[in-house]
CSV table of C-alpha atoms in Angstrom, one decimal:
chain,number,residue,atom,x,y,z
A,1,UNK,CA,272.2,-113.7,133.3
A,2,UNK,CA,269.2,-114.5,131.3
A,3,UNK,CA,269.7,-111.4,129.3
A,4,UNK,CA,273.2,-112.4,128.3
A,5,UNK,CA,272.0,-115.7,126.9
A,6,UNK,CA,269.3,-113.9,124.9
A,7,UNK,CA,272.2,-111.5,123.8
A,8,UNK,CA,274.5,-114.5,122.7
A,9,UNK,CA,271.5,-116.2,121.0
A,10,UNK,CA,270.5,-113.1,119.2
A,11,UNK,CA,274.1,-112.2,118.0
A,12,UNK,CA,274.1,-115.7,116.5
A,13,UNK,CA,270.9,-114.8,114.8
A,14,UNK,CA,272.2,-111.7,113.5
A,15,UNK,CA,275.2,-113.4,112.0
A,16,UNK,CA,273.3,-116.2,110.4
A,17,UNK,CA,270.8,-113.8,108.7
A,18,UNK,CA,273.7,-111.4,107.7
A,19,UNK,CA,275.1,-114.3,105.8
A,20,UNK,CA,271.9,-115.3,104.5
A,21,UNK,CA,271.5,-111.7,103.1
A,22,UNK,CA,274.7,-112.0,101.1
A,23,UNK,CA,273.8,-115.3,99.8
A,24,UNK,CA,270.1,-114.1,98.9
A,25,UNK,CA,271.7,-111.6,96.4
A,26,UNK,CA,273.4,-114.5,94.6
A,27,UNK,CA,270.6,-117.0,94.8
A,28,UNK,CA,268.0,-114.4,93.8
A,29,UNK,CA,270.1,-113.7,90.6
A,30,UNK,CA,270.0,-117.3,89.7
A,31,UNK,CA,266.3,-117.6,90.5
A,32,UNK,CA,265.5,-114.7,88.3
A,33,UNK,CA,267.2,-116.4,85.4
A,34,UNK,CA,265.4,-119.7,85.9
A,35,UNK,CA,262.0,-118.1,86.3
A,36,UNK,CA,262.4,-116.2,83.2
A,37,UNK,CA,262.5,-119.5,81.5
A,38,UNK,CA,259.7,-121.1,83.5
A,39,UNK,CA,256.9,-118.5,84.1
A,40,UNK,CA,255.2,-118.9,87.4
A,41,UNK,CA,252.4,-117.2,89.1
A,42,UNK,CA,252.6,-113.4,89.4
A,43,UNK,CA,254.6,-112.1,92.5
A,44,UNK,CA,252.5,-110.7,95.3
A,45,UNK,CA,253.3,-107.8,97.6
A,46,UNK,CA,252.3,-109.7,100.6
A,47,UNK,CA,255.1,-112.3,100.1
A,48,UNK,CA,253.2,-114.6,102.4
A,49,UNK,CA,252.7,-112.1,105.2
A,50,UNK,CA,249.0,-112.2,104.7
A,51,UNK,CA,247.7,-112.4,101.4
A,52,UNK,CA,244.3,-110.9,102.1
A,53,UNK,CA,245.8,-107.8,103.7
A,54,UNK,CA,246.4,-104.5,101.6
A,55,UNK,CA,250.2,-104.1,101.2
A,56,UNK,CA,252.0,-101.1,99.9
A,57,UNK,CA,254.5,-101.4,97.4
A,58,UNK,CA,257.2,-98.7,98.4
A,59,UNK,CA,258.3,-96.7,101.5
A,60,UNK,CA,257.1,-93.5,99.6
A,61,UNK,CA,253.7,-95.1,99.2
A,62,UNK,CA,253.5,-96.2,102.6
A,63,UNK,CA,254.4,-92.8,104.1
A,64,UNK,CA,251.7,-91.1,101.8
A,65,UNK,CA,249.1,-93.4,102.7
A,66,UNK,CA,249.8,-93.3,106.6
A,67,UNK,CA,249.7,-89.6,106.6
A,68,UNK,CA,246.4,-89.4,104.5
A,69,UNK,CA,244.6,-92.2,106.0
A,70,UNK,CA,245.6,-91.3,109.6
A,71,UNK,CA,246.6,-95.0,110.1
A,72,UNK,CA,249.8,-96.0,111.7
A,73,UNK,CA,252.5,-97.8,109.3
A,74,UNK,CA,254.1,-101.1,110.1
A,75,UNK,CA,257.2,-101.9,108.3
A,76,UNK,CA,258.7,-105.4,108.4
A,77,UNK,CA,262.1,-105.9,107.2
A,78,UNK,CA,262.8,-109.5,106.4
A,79,UNK,CA,264.8,-111.9,104.1
A,80,UNK,CA,263.6,-115.0,102.0
A,81,UNK,CA,266.7,-116.9,103.2
A,82,UNK,CA,266.8,-115.9,106.9
A,83,UNK,CA,265.2,-118.8,108.8
A,84,UNK,CA,264.1,-116.3,111.7
A,85,UNK,CA,262.3,-114.2,109.1
A,86,UNK,CA,260.4,-117.3,107.8
A,87,UNK,CA,259.7,-118.4,111.2
A,88,UNK,CA,258.2,-115.0,112.2
A,89,UNK,CA,256.3,-114.7,109.0
A,90,UNK,CA,254.6,-118.0,109.4
A,91,UNK,CA,253.5,-117.1,113.1
A,92,UNK,CA,252.3,-113.6,111.7
A,93,UNK,CA,250.3,-115.1,108.8
A,94,UNK,CA,248.8,-117.9,110.9
A,95,UNK,CA,247.7,-115.6,113.8
A,96,UNK,CA,244.0,-114.6,113.2
A,97,UNK,CA,244.4,-111.9,115.9
A,98,UNK,CA,247.4,-110.3,114.2
A,99,UNK,CA,245.9,-110.5,110.7
A,100,UNK,CA,242.7,-109.0,112.0
A,101,UNK,CA,244.5,-106.0,113.8
A,102,UNK,CA,246.9,-105.6,110.7
A,103,UNK,CA,243.9,-104.4,108.7
A,104,UNK,CA,244.1,-101.2,110.8
A,105,UNK,CA,247.5,-100.5,109.6
A,106,UNK,CA,249.1,-99.2,106.5
A,107,UNK,CA,251.5,-102.3,105.7
A,108,UNK,CA,254.9,-102.6,104.0
A,109,UNK,CA,257.3,-105.6,104.1
A,110,UNK,CA,260.7,-105.1,102.4
A,111,UNK,CA,263.5,-107.2,101.5
A,112,UNK,CA,265.8,-104.3,100.6
A,113,UNK,CA,266.7,-101.6,103.0
A,114,UNK,CA,265.6,-97.9,102.3
A,115,UNK,CA,268.0,-95.1,102.3
A,116,UNK,CA,266.2,-93.7,105.3
A,117,UNK,CA,268.4,-94.1,108.4
A,118,UNK,CA,265.3,-93.4,110.8
A,119,UNK,CA,264.3,-97.1,109.9
A,120,UNK,CA,267.3,-98.5,111.4
A,121,UNK,CA,267.6,-96.9,114.8
A,122,UNK,CA,269.9,-99.8,116.1
A,123,UNK,CA,271.1,-101.4,112.9
A,124,UNK,CA,269.9,-103.0,109.9
A,125,UNK,CA,269.0,-106.7,110.8
A,126,UNK,CA,266.2,-108.9,110.1
A,127,UNK,CA,263.5,-109.6,111.0
A,128,UNK,CA,262.8,-106.2,112.1
A,129,UNK,CA,259.5,-104.4,112.7
A,130,UNK,CA,259.0,-100.7,113.1
A,131,UNK,CA,255.9,-98.7,113.5
A,132,UNK,CA,255.5,-95.1,112.2
A,133,UNK,CA,252.8,-92.7,113.4
A,134,UNK,CA,250.5,-90.9,110.7
A,135,UNK,CA,252.4,-87.8,111.8
A,136,UNK,CA,255.5,-89.6,110.3
A,137,UNK,CA,257.3,-90.1,113.4
A,138,UNK,CA,259.2,-93.3,113.9
A,139,UNK,CA,257.9,-95.0,117.1
A,140,UNK,CA,261.3,-95.9,118.3
A,141,UNK,CA,259.7,-96.4,121.7
A,142,UNK,CA,257.7,-99.7,120.6
A,143,UNK,CA,260.3,-102.4,121.0
A,144,UNK,CA,260.4,-106.1,121.3
A,145,UNK,CA,262.2,-107.9,124.2
A,146,UNK,CA,265.7,-108.0,123.1
A,147,UNK,CA,267.9,-105.4,124.4
A,148,UNK,CA,270.6,-105.6,121.5
A,149,UNK,CA,268.1,-105.8,118.9
A,150,UNK,CA,265.2,-103.6,120.0
A,151,UNK,CA,262.9,-104.2,117.0
A,152,UNK,CA,263.5,-107.9,116.6
A,153,UNK,CA,260.7,-110.4,117.2
A,154,UNK,CA,260.8,-114.2,117.4
A,155,UNK,CA,257.6,-116.4,116.8
A,156,UNK,CA,257.2,-116.7,120.5
A,157,UNK,CA,256.9,-113.0,120.7
A,158,UNK,CA,253.7,-112.8,118.6
A,159,UNK,CA,251.6,-111.7,121.6
A,160,UNK,CA,254.1,-109.0,122.4
A,161,UNK,CA,254.0,-107.9,118.8
A,162,UNK,CA,250.2,-107.8,119.1
A,163,UNK,CA,250.2,-105.5,122.1
A,164,UNK,CA,252.8,-103.3,120.3
A,165,UNK,CA,250.4,-103.1,117.4
A,166,UNK,CA,247.7,-101.9,119.7
A,167,UNK,CA,250.2,-99.4,121.3
A,168,UNK,CA,251.0,-98.2,117.8
A,169,UNK,CA,247.4,-97.5,117.3
A,170,UNK,CA,247.3,-95.0,120.1
A,171,UNK,CA,248.4,-92.1,117.6
A,172,UNK,CA,250.8,-89.4,119.0
A,173,UNK,CA,248.6,-86.4,119.2
A,174,UNK,CA,251.4,-83.8,119.0
A,175,UNK,CA,254.4,-83.5,116.9
A,176,UNK,CA,257.3,-81.3,118.2
B,1,UNK,CA,260.6,-91.2,124.4
B,2,UNK,CA,262.9,-90.9,121.5
B,3,UNK,CA,261.4,-89.5,118.6
B,4,UNK,CA,262.9,-89.2,115.1
B,5,UNK,CA,261.0,-87.7,112.3
B,6,UNK,CA,260.9,-89.1,108.8
B,7,UNK,CA,261.8,-86.2,106.7
B,8,UNK,CA,261.0,-87.7,103.3
B,9,UNK,CA,257.9,-86.4,101.7
B,10,UNK,CA,256.4,-86.6,98.2
B,11,UNK,CA,255.4,-84.4,95.4
B,12,UNK,CA,252.7,-86.1,93.6
B,13,UNK,CA,252.7,-86.2,89.8
B,14,UNK,CA,252.2,-83.0,88.1
B,15,UNK,CA,250.9,-82.1,84.6
B,16,UNK,CA,248.5,-84.1,82.5
B,17,UNK,CA,247.5,-86.7,84.9
B,18,UNK,CA,247.7,-84.4,88.0
B,19,UNK,CA,243.9,-84.3,88.4
B,20,UNK,CA,243.8,-88.1,88.0
B,21,UNK,CA,246.4,-88.4,90.8
B,22,UNK,CA,244.2,-86.4,93.3
B,23,UNK,CA,241.2,-88.4,92.5
B,24,UNK,CA,243.3,-91.5,92.9
B,25,UNK,CA,244.2,-90.6,96.5
B,26,UNK,CA,240.4,-90.5,97.5
B,27,UNK,CA,239.4,-93.4,95.6
B,28,UNK,CA,242.2,-95.6,96.8
B,29,UNK,CA,241.3,-94.7,100.4
B,30,UNK,CA,237.7,-95.9,99.7
B,31,UNK,CA,239.0,-99.0,98.0
B,32,UNK,CA,241.1,-99.9,100.9
B,33,UNK,CA,238.3,-99.8,103.2
B,34,UNK,CA,236.0,-101.9,100.9
B,35,UNK,CA,238.7,-104.5,100.3
B,36,UNK,CA,239.3,-104.9,103.9
B,37,UNK,CA,235.7,-106.0,104.2
B,38,UNK,CA,235.7,-108.1,100.9
B,39,UNK,CA,238.9,-110.0,100.4
B,40,UNK,CA,240.2,-110.2,97.0
B,41,UNK,CA,243.2,-111.7,95.2
B,42,UNK,CA,246.5,-110.8,96.4
B,43,UNK,CA,248.0,-107.6,94.9
B,44,UNK,CA,250.6,-108.2,92.2
B,45,UNK,CA,253.9,-106.4,91.5
B,46,UNK,CA,253.2,-106.4,87.8
B,47,UNK,CA,250.0,-104.5,88.1
B,48,UNK,CA,249.0,-105.7,84.6
B,49,UNK,CA,252.2,-104.7,82.9
B,50,UNK,CA,253.0,-108.2,82.3
B,51,UNK,CA,252.2,-110.9,84.8
B,52,UNK,CA,254.7,-113.4,83.5
B,53,UNK,CA,257.7,-111.0,83.9
B,54,UNK,CA,259.7,-110.5,86.9
B,55,UNK,CA,259.1,-107.1,88.8
B,56,UNK,CA,261.1,-105.6,91.4
B,57,UNK,CA,259.3,-104.1,94.4
B,58,UNK,CA,261.4,-101.0,95.1
B,59,UNK,CA,263.8,-98.7,93.6
B,60,UNK,CA,266.5,-99.7,96.0
B,61,UNK,CA,265.9,-103.4,94.9
B,62,UNK,CA,265.9,-102.5,91.3
B,63,UNK,CA,269.2,-100.6,91.4
B,64,UNK,CA,270.8,-103.6,93.3
B,65,UNK,CA,269.7,-106.0,90.7
B,66,UNK,CA,270.5,-103.9,87.7
B,67,UNK,CA,274.1,-103.6,89.1
B,68,UNK,CA,274.5,-107.2,90.2
B,69,UNK,CA,273.0,-108.8,87.1
B,70,UNK,CA,274.2,-106.4,84.6
B,71,UNK,CA,271.0,-106.0,83.0
B,72,UNK,CA,269.6,-102.5,82.2
B,73,UNK,CA,266.7,-101.2,84.5
B,74,UNK,CA,263.4,-100.0,83.1
B,75,UNK,CA,261.2,-97.8,85.3
B,76,UNK,CA,257.7,-97.1,84.3
B,77,UNK,CA,255.8,-94.4,86.1
B,78,UNK,CA,252.1,-94.6,85.9
B,79,UNK,CA,248.8,-94.1,87.6
B,80,UNK,CA,245.6,-96.3,87.9
B,81,UNK,CA,243.5,-93.3,87.2
B,82,UNK,CA,245.5,-91.9,84.2
B,83,UNK,CA,243.8,-93.0,80.8
B,84,UNK,CA,247.1,-92.4,79.1
B,85,UNK,CA,248.9,-94.7,81.5
B,86,UNK,CA,246.2,-97.4,81.0
B,87,UNK,CA,246.2,-97.2,77.3
B,88,UNK,CA,250.1,-97.6,77.3
B,89,UNK,CA,249.8,-100.5,79.7
B,90,UNK,CA,247.4,-102.3,77.5
B,91,UNK,CA,249.6,-102.0,74.4
B,92,UNK,CA,252.8,-102.9,76.7
B,93,UNK,CA,251.1,-106.0,78.1
B,94,UNK,CA,249.7,-107.1,74.6
B,95,UNK,CA,252.8,-106.7,72.6
B,96,UNK,CA,254.6,-110.1,72.5
B,97,UNK,CA,257.9,-108.4,71.2
B,98,UNK,CA,257.9,-106.1,74.2
B,99,UNK,CA,257.1,-108.7,76.7
B,100,UNK,CA,259.9,-110.9,75.4
B,101,UNK,CA,262.5,-108.2,75.2
B,102,UNK,CA,261.5,-106.9,78.8
B,103,UNK,CA,262.7,-110.4,80.1
B,104,UNK,CA,266.2,-108.9,79.5
B,105,UNK,CA,265.5,-106.1,81.9
B,106,UNK,CA,265.4,-105.4,85.5
B,107,UNK,CA,261.7,-104.1,85.8
B,108,UNK,CA,260.1,-101.5,88.1
B,109,UNK,CA,256.7,-100.1,87.8
B,110,UNK,CA,255.8,-97.2,90.2
B,111,UNK,CA,252.7,-95.5,91.2
B,112,UNK,CA,254.4,-93.2,93.7
B,113,UNK,CA,257.5,-91.1,92.8
B,114,UNK,CA,260.9,-91.8,94.5
B,115,UNK,CA,262.8,-89.0,96.1
B,116,UNK,CA,265.6,-89.5,93.5
B,117,UNK,CA,265.6,-86.3,91.2
B,118,UNK,CA,267.4,-88.2,88.5
B,119,UNK,CA,264.3,-90.0,87.7
B,120,UNK,CA,262.5,-86.7,86.6
B,121,UNK,CA,265.0,-85.1,84.2
B,122,UNK,CA,262.0,-83.1,82.7
B,123,UNK,CA,259.3,-83.3,85.5
B,124,UNK,CA,257.1,-85.7,87.2
B,125,UNK,CA,254.5,-86.7,84.7
B,126,UNK,CA,252.9,-90.1,83.7
B,127,UNK,CA,253.3,-92.4,81.7
B,128,UNK,CA,257.1,-91.8,82.0
B,129,UNK,CA,259.6,-94.5,81.0
B,130,UNK,CA,263.3,-94.3,81.9
B,131,UNK,CA,266.2,-96.5,81.5
B,132,UNK,CA,269.2,-96.9,83.9
B,133,UNK,CA,272.2,-98.6,82.9
B,134,UNK,CA,273.9,-101.3,85.3
B,135,UNK,CA,276.6,-98.7,86.0
B,136,UNK,CA,273.6,-96.9,87.6
B,137,UNK,CA,273.7,-94.1,84.9
B,138,UNK,CA,270.1,-92.7,84.1
B,139,UNK,CA,270.0,-93.0,80.3
B,140,UNK,CA,268.6,-89.5,79.8
B,141,UNK,CA,269.4,-89.9,76.1
B,142,UNK,CA,266.8,-92.5,75.4
B,143,UNK,CA,263.7,-90.6,74.7
B,144,UNK,CA,260.4,-90.8,73.1
B,145,UNK,CA,258.9,-88.4,70.5
B,146,UNK,CA,257.6,-85.6,72.4
B,147,UNK,CA,259.9,-82.6,73.0
B,148,UNK,CA,257.9,-81.4,75.9
B,149,UNK,CA,257.8,-84.7,77.7
B,150,UNK,CA,260.9,-86.6,76.8
B,151,UNK,CA,260.1,-89.8,78.5
B,152,UNK,CA,256.4,-90.1,77.6
B,153,UNK,CA,255.1,-92.7,75.2
B,154,UNK,CA,251.6,-93.2,73.7
B,155,UNK,CA,250.3,-96.6,72.7
B,156,UNK,CA,251.0,-95.7,69.2
B,157,UNK,CA,254.8,-95.3,70.1
B,158,UNK,CA,255.3,-99.0,71.0
B,159,UNK,CA,257.7,-99.7,68.3
B,160,UNK,CA,259.7,-96.6,69.2
B,161,UNK,CA,259.7,-98.0,72.8
B,162,UNK,CA,260.8,-101.3,71.5
B,163,UNK,CA,263.8,-99.8,69.7
B,164,UNK,CA,264.6,-97.9,72.8
B,165,UNK,CA,264.8,-101.0,74.8
B,166,UNK,CA,267.1,-102.3,72.2
B,167,UNK,CA,269.1,-99.2,72.7
B,168,UNK,CA,269.3,-99.5,76.4
B,169,UNK,CA,270.6,-103.0,76.0
B,170,UNK,CA,273.7,-101.6,74.6
B,171,UNK,CA,275.3,-100.9,77.9
B,172,UNK,CA,277.5,-98.1,78.5
B,173,UNK,CA,281.0,-99.3,78.7
B,174,UNK,CA,282.5,-96.5,80.7
B,175,UNK,CA,281.2,-94.3,83.4
B,176,UNK,CA,283.0,-91.0,84.1
């Protein structure tokens, strides 16, 4: 019973953020034009997920760094116009524990999906957090609490996210 | 446990800045550790190629924006430890004409190569500048002055780069 409520709730989430995604494209085009006229501060790689953390720019860079630094990679898919993404970002940025632990990861936040289907084991929704082992194995076993969106997190799930980050730090020893 | 393997892997830049690239890997790892201890300013997407310009983060984003804004895409491949890249960056950032004209482009600067072979028609070297039409056609016809590195530019080629940017603005009307 509880589960089905969550499912319905998350279905709504998905719908609202999917719409947001489409709008985002349009709005961003507008913003780009406006910003060209009025210069503002340089854009950051952190996008508000933790300005003091080291963020990689691209998926290729993130894979390279994970492999060569032997650190797990955390990939956050989000959208500027998705209220759920924004709420999770706030919780993520404000949690000192999360920010501290995040230093031990190679970090990437993405607004645009990559072409790698391994990054969407159960679909392309936001917010969605995936971990990748330095052996370049997607840790599909590290999931949140929603059965229909395995890699989604709400702000109230921040302690689950923390323990999942700890789980991701226990590196896979073998690659088959 | 479900495992999926990320098959993407990278070839780092070859040729003139190859050694610089290898050194960069080591140095970057060191820097990452140091920066974790001493927080510094957030990293920017411009990386010094023009802080007041709008830079896209990833190739996927850049393609999306080029297509939807009907602006040509300019992709600059470079390396932090490559003196030729640094010299070109300085000339690029200091040229008011270039910076002004660059506003009319979707912009992407990359330190790590993508997996798209269309972006390396004659090899993966840096610095290397390619233009892509909003029809998503790589403008392999827009070249610099070096026959063995068609997409390389030196600081002294800045006016050629400017006229190539103008050429890229004349969009391809048809795509076969």
